[in-house]
XYZ file of C-alpha atoms in Angstrom:
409
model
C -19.836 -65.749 13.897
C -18.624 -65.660 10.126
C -21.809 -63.982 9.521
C -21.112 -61.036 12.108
C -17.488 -60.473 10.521
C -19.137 -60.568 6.827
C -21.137 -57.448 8.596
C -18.566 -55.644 10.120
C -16.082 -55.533 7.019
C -19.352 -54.191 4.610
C -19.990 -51.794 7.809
C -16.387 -50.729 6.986
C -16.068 -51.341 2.945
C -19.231 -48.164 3.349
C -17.509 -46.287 5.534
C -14.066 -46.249 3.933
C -16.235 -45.439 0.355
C -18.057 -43.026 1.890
C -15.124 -40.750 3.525
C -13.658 -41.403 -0.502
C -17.064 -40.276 -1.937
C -16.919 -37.089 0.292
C -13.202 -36.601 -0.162
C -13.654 -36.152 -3.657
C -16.753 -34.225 -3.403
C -14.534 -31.409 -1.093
C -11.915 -31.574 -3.965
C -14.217 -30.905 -6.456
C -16.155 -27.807 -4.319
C -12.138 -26.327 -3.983
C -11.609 -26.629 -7.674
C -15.395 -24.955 -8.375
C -14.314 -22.146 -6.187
C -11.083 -21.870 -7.882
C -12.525 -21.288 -11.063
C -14.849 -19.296 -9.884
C -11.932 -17.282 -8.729
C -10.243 -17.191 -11.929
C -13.473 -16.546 -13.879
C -13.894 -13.346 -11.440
C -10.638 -12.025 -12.029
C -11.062 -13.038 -15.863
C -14.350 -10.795 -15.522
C -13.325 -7.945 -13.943
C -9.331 -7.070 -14.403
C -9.310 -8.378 -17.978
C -12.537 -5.895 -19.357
C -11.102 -3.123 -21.516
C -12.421 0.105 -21.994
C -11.282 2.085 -24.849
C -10.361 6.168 -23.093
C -11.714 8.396 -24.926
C -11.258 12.168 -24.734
C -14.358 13.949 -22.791
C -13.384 17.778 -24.146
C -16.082 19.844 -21.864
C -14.672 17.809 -18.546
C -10.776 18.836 -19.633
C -12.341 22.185 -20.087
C -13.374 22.348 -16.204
C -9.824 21.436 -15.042
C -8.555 24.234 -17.304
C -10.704 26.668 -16.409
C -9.171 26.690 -12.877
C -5.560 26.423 -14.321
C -4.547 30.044 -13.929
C -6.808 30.249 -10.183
C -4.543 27.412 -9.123
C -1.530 28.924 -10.590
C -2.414 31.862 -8.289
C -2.646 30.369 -5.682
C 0.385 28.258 -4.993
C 2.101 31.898 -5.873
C 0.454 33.535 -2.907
C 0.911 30.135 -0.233
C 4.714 30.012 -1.344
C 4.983 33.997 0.215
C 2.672 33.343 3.138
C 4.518 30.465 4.377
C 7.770 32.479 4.415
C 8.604 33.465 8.216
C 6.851 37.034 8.284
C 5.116 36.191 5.343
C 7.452 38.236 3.192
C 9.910 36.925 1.002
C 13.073 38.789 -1.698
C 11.719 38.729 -5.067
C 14.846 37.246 -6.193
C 14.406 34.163 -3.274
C 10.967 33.961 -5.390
C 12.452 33.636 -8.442
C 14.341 30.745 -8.140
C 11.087 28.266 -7.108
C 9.555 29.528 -10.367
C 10.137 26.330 -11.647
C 8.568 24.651 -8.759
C 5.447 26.736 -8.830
C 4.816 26.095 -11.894
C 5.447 29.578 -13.570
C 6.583 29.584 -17.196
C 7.602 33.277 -17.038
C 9.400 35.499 -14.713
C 7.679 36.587 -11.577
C 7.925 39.856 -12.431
C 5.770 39.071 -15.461
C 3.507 37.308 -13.599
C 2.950 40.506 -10.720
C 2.254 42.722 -13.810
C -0.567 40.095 -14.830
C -1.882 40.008 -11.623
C -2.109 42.878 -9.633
C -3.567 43.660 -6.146
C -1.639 39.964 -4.702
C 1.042 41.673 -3.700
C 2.565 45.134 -2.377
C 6.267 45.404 -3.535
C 8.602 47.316 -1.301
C 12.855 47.709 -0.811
C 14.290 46.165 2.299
C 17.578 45.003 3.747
C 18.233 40.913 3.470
C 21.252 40.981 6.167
C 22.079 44.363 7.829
C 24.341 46.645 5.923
C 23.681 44.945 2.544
C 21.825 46.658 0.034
C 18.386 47.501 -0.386
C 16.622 44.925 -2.327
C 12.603 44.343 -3.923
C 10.480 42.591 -1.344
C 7.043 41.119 -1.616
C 4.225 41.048 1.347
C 0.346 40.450 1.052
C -1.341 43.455 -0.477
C -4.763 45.062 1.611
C -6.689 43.617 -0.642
C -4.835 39.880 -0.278
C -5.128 40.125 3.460
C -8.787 41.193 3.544
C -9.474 37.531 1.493
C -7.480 35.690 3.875
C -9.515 37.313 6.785
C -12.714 35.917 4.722
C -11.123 32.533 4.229
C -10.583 32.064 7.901
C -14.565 33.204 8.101
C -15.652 30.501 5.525
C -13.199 27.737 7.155
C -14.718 28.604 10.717
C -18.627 28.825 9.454
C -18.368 25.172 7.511
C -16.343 23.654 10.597
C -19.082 20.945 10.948
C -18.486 20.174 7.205
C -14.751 19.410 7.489
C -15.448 17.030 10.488
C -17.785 15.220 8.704
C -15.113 15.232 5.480
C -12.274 13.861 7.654
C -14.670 11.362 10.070
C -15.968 9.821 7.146
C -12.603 9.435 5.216
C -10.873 7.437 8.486
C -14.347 5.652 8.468
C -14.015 4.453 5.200
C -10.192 3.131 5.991
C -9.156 -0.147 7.214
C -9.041 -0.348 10.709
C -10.103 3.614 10.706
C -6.722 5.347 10.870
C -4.672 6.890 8.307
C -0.832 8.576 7.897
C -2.227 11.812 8.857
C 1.108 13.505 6.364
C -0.601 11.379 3.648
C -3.959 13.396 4.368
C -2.250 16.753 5.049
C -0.628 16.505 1.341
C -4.607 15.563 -0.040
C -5.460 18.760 2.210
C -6.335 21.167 -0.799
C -8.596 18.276 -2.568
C -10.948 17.690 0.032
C -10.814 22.167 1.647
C -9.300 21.324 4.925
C -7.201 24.207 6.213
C -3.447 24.280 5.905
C -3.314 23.877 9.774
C -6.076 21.629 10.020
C -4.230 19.071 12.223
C -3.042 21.723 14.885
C -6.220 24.067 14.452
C -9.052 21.692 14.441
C -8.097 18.136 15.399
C -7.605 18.643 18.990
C -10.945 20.363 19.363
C -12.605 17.144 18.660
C -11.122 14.470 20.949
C -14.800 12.963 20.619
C -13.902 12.041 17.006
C -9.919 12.109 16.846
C -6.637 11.214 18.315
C -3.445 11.604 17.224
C -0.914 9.456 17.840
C 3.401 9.338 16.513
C 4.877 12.699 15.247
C 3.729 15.133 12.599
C 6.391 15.901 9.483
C 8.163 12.307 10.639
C 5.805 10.263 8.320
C 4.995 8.300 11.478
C 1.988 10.156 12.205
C -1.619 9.102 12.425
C -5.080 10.363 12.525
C -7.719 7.405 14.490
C -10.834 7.701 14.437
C -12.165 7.481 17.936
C -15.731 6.907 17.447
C -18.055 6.218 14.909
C -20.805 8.531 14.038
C -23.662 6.472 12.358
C -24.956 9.864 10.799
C -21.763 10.006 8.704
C -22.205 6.351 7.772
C -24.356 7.293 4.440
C -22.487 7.879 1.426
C -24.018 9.900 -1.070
C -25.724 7.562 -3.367
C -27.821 5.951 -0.166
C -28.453 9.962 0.812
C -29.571 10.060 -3.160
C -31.873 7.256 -2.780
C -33.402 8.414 0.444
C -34.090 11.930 -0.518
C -36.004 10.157 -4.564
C -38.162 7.642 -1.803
C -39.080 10.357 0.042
C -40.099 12.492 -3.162
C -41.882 10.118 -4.347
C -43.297 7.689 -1.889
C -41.269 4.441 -3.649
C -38.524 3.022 -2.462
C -35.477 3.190 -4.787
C -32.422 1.278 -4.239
C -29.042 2.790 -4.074
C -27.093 2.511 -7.026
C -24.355 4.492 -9.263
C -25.970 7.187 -12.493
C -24.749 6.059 -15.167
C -24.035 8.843 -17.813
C -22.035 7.929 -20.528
C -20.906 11.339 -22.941
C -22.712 12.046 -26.244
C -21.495 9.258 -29.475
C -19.782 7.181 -26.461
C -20.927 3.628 -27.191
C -20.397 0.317 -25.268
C -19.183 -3.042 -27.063
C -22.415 -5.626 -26.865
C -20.021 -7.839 -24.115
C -19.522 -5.000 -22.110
C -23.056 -3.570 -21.589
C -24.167 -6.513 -20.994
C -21.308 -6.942 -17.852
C -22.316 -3.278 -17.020
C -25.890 -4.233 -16.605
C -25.253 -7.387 -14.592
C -23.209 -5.534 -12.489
C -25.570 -2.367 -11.764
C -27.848 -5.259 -11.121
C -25.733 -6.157 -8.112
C -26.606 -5.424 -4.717
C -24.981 -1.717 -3.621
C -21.997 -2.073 -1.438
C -21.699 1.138 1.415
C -18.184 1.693 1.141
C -18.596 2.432 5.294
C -19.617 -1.088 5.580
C -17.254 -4.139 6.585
C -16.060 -5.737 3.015
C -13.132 -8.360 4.984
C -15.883 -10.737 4.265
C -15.688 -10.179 0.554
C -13.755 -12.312 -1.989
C -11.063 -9.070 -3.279
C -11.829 -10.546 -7.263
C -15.316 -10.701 -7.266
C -18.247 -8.653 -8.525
C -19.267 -7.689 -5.071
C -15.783 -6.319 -4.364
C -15.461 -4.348 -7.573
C -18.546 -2.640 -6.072
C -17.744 -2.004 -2.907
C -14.001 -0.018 -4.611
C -16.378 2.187 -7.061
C -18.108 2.880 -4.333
C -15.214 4.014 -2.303
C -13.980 6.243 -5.493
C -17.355 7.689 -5.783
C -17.671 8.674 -2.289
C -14.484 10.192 -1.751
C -14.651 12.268 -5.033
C -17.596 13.076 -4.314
C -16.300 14.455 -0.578
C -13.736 16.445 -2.909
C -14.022 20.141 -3.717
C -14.321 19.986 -7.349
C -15.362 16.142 -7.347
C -11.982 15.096 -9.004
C -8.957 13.824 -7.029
C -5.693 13.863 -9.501
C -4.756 9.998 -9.601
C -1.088 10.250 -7.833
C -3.095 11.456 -4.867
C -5.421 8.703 -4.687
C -2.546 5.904 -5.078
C -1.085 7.385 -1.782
C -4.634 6.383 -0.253
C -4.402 2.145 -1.969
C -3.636 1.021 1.521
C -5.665 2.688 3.403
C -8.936 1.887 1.612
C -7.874 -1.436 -0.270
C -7.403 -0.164 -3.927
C -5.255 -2.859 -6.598
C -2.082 -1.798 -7.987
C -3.956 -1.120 -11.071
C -6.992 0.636 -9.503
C -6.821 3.603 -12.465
C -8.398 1.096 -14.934
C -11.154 1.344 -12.954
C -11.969 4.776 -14.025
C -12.321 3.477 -18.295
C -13.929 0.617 -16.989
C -16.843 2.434 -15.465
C -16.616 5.101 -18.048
C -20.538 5.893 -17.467
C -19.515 7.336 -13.634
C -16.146 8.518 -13.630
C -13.753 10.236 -16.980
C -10.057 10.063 -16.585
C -8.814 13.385 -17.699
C -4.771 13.611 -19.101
C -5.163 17.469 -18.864
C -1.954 18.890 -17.881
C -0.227 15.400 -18.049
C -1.523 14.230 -15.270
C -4.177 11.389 -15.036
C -7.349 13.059 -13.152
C -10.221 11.288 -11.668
C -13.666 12.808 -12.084
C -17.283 12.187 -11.130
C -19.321 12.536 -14.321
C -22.742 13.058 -12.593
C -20.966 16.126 -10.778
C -20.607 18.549 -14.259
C -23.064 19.824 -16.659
C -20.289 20.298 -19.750
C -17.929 22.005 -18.022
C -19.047 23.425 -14.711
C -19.900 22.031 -11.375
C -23.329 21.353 -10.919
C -23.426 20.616 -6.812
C -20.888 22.918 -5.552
C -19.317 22.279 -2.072
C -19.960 25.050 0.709
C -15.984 25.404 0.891
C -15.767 26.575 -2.452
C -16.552 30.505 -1.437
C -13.394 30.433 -0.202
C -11.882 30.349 -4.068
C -15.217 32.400 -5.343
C -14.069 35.098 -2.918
C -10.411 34.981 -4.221
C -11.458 34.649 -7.786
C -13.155 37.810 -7.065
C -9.741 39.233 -5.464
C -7.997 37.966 -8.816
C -10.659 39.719 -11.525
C -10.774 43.075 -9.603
C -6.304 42.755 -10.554
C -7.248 41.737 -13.669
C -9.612 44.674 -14.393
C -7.407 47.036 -12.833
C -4.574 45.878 -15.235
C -7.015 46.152 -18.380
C -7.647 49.923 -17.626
C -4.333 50.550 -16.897
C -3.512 48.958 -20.753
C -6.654 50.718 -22.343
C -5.646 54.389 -20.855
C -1.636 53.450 -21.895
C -3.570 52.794 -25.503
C -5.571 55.811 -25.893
C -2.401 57.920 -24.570
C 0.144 56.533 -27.132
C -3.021 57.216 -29.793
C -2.812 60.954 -28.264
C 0.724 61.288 -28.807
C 0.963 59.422 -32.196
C -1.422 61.834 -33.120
C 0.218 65.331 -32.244
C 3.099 63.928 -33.534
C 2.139 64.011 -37.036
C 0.458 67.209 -36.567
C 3.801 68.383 -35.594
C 5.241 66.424 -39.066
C 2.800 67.958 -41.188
C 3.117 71.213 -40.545
């Protein structure tokens, strides 16, 4: 009997020092993964990259300055109700296009936008300067509705694989209509295209209210490739070897890494490639894995963009949708060899380095005739202007000329 209760209480004395043993154990695992937590966040959000100034990629986003410029000039009349609009109504948003001059100035700079004509505001007032969309203006906007019709597949694919990207696949469809110009959708895009693919779309709420959204109705696997997994498909087919998917590094010419930080860039590229159309709620938001998976959203949608740069303030409107930090723009210096962070202008500019050679656009996306054809539109105005200026030249030569014939004699 004493014998049998000696057994039972060391039966117990085990037990109770075994739960302790594995109590401790589980305490110790939570505080590994803790620090492993810290260490992740130490490793990733912590890294500095020194900016540095990338002059041939400035020089791209310059290069389109006055095209732009242009541009916003021309939407501001078109959206007018007739699509004509009192030069004077024009001249007090020149502020909020952008212009530094008069618009006046600016017509005489760029001629063949606009025809210029005298009409009525209200009955029985007087007569004053109108503008309305030249020949010429209207012609291009016949070919941009061409160019917008022919790449209609295109722009599906764009806007399927941007929802697809998103948590839960929907986004503010306002919050895509103001990224519109950035990715070549059409101005009307949600009333003109949208509803022609209820295979792909639904929209639910109210547009304007900022309570409307754009779901994605169902998923397309053949838009489930980003570009980099495209890239590595197309080399192992080249070549008969398979090559993994991963980001080009390209740093710019004298740009040099610290010894700490190529050696994080290399463990990192050594990482397993994240699809940014793939699942990441599994993945710890400090680690490695996770910092992938975000480039790899940035990559993808600049590279979805027209000119393969997305101004900064556009993407932050995007950081719930697709799971970007509060401080997602350090991103861009810390992975200086794929992306530069432009300041042109004063605004902070994302761009995809592997997209440029120096300062021009080395895969160009099929929506981009539409601004080739109204670049174009703008040089014809321009050369038009220079004649004009040459023959006003020689005749002023002409007349200086008789004039001291006149004197001498």
């Amino acid at each position: 009997m004493l014998l049998a209760r000696l057994l039972v209480r060391y039966r117990t004395d085990m037990v109770c020092k075994t739960h302790s043993t594995s109590f401790y154990l589980q305490k110790l695992d939570t505080t590994f993964e803790d620090l492993k937590f810290k260490l992740h966040v130490k490793s990733i959000s912590s890294i500095k990259v020194a900016w540095r100034k990338d002059p041939k990629l400035d020089r791209a986003i310059e290069n389109d300055k006055r095209c732009k410029l242009c541009a916003r000039v021309v939407k501001e009349v078109l959206n007018e109700p007739g699509q004509v609009i009192p030069l004077r109504y024009l001249e007090k948003r020149r502020q909020s296009m952008g212009l530094c001059g008069e618009v006046k100035t600016f017509l005489s700079r760029n001629p063949g936008l606009f025809d210029q004509y005298y009409g009525r505001i209200k009955p029985k007032t007087e007569p004053v300067l109108f503008l309305r969309a030249s020949n010429r203006l209207k012609e291009f906007l016949n070919e941009e509705e061409r160019i917008f019709k022919e790449n209609e597949p295109v722009i599906v694919s764009k806007l399927c694989k941007l929802l697809m990207m998103s948590k839960n696949n929907v986004i503010s469809a306002d919050k895509l209509v103001h990224a519109k110009r950035e990715f070549g959708f059409p101005d009307d895009f949600l009333v003109s295209l949208v509803p022609r693919y209820p295979q792909y779309f639904r929209i639910t709420g109210c547009p304007g209210e900022g309570k409307s959204f754009l779901e994605l109705v169902s998923w397309n696997p053949e838009f489930a490739e980003s570009v980099i997994e495209l890239r590595a498909k197309e080399e192992a087919r080249l070549t008969g070897i398979r090559v993994l998917p991963n980001f080009n590094m390209k740093l710019p010419p004298g740009f040099k890494l610290k010894k700490e930080m190529r050696e994080w860039v290399r463990d990192w590229l050594e990482l397993e490639y994240v699809s940014p159309y793939e699942d990441s709620s599994n993945l710890d938001q400090a680690s490695r894995e996770m910092e992938k998976r975000t480039i790899g959203v940035f990559h993808e949608l600049l590279s979805l963009s027209l000119y393969k740069r997305i101004p900064v303030p556009i993407l932050s409107k995007f950081s719930g949708d697709y799971g970007f930090s509060n401080g997602f723009s350090s991103a861009f210096t810390r992975h200086s060899g794929i992306f530069y962070l432009s300041l042109k202008g004063g605004i902070e500019t994302a761009m995809l380095r592997e997209a440029y050679r120096n300062d021009k656009l080395i895969d160009r996306d099929p929506l981009l005739e539409i601004k080739d054809k109204f670049v174009e539109l703008l040089e014809e105005g321009w050369r038009q202007r220079a004649e004009q200026l040459r023959l006003r030249r020689e005749q002023i030569k002409r007349d200086m000329e008789v004039l001291a014939v006149k004197t001498s004699e």
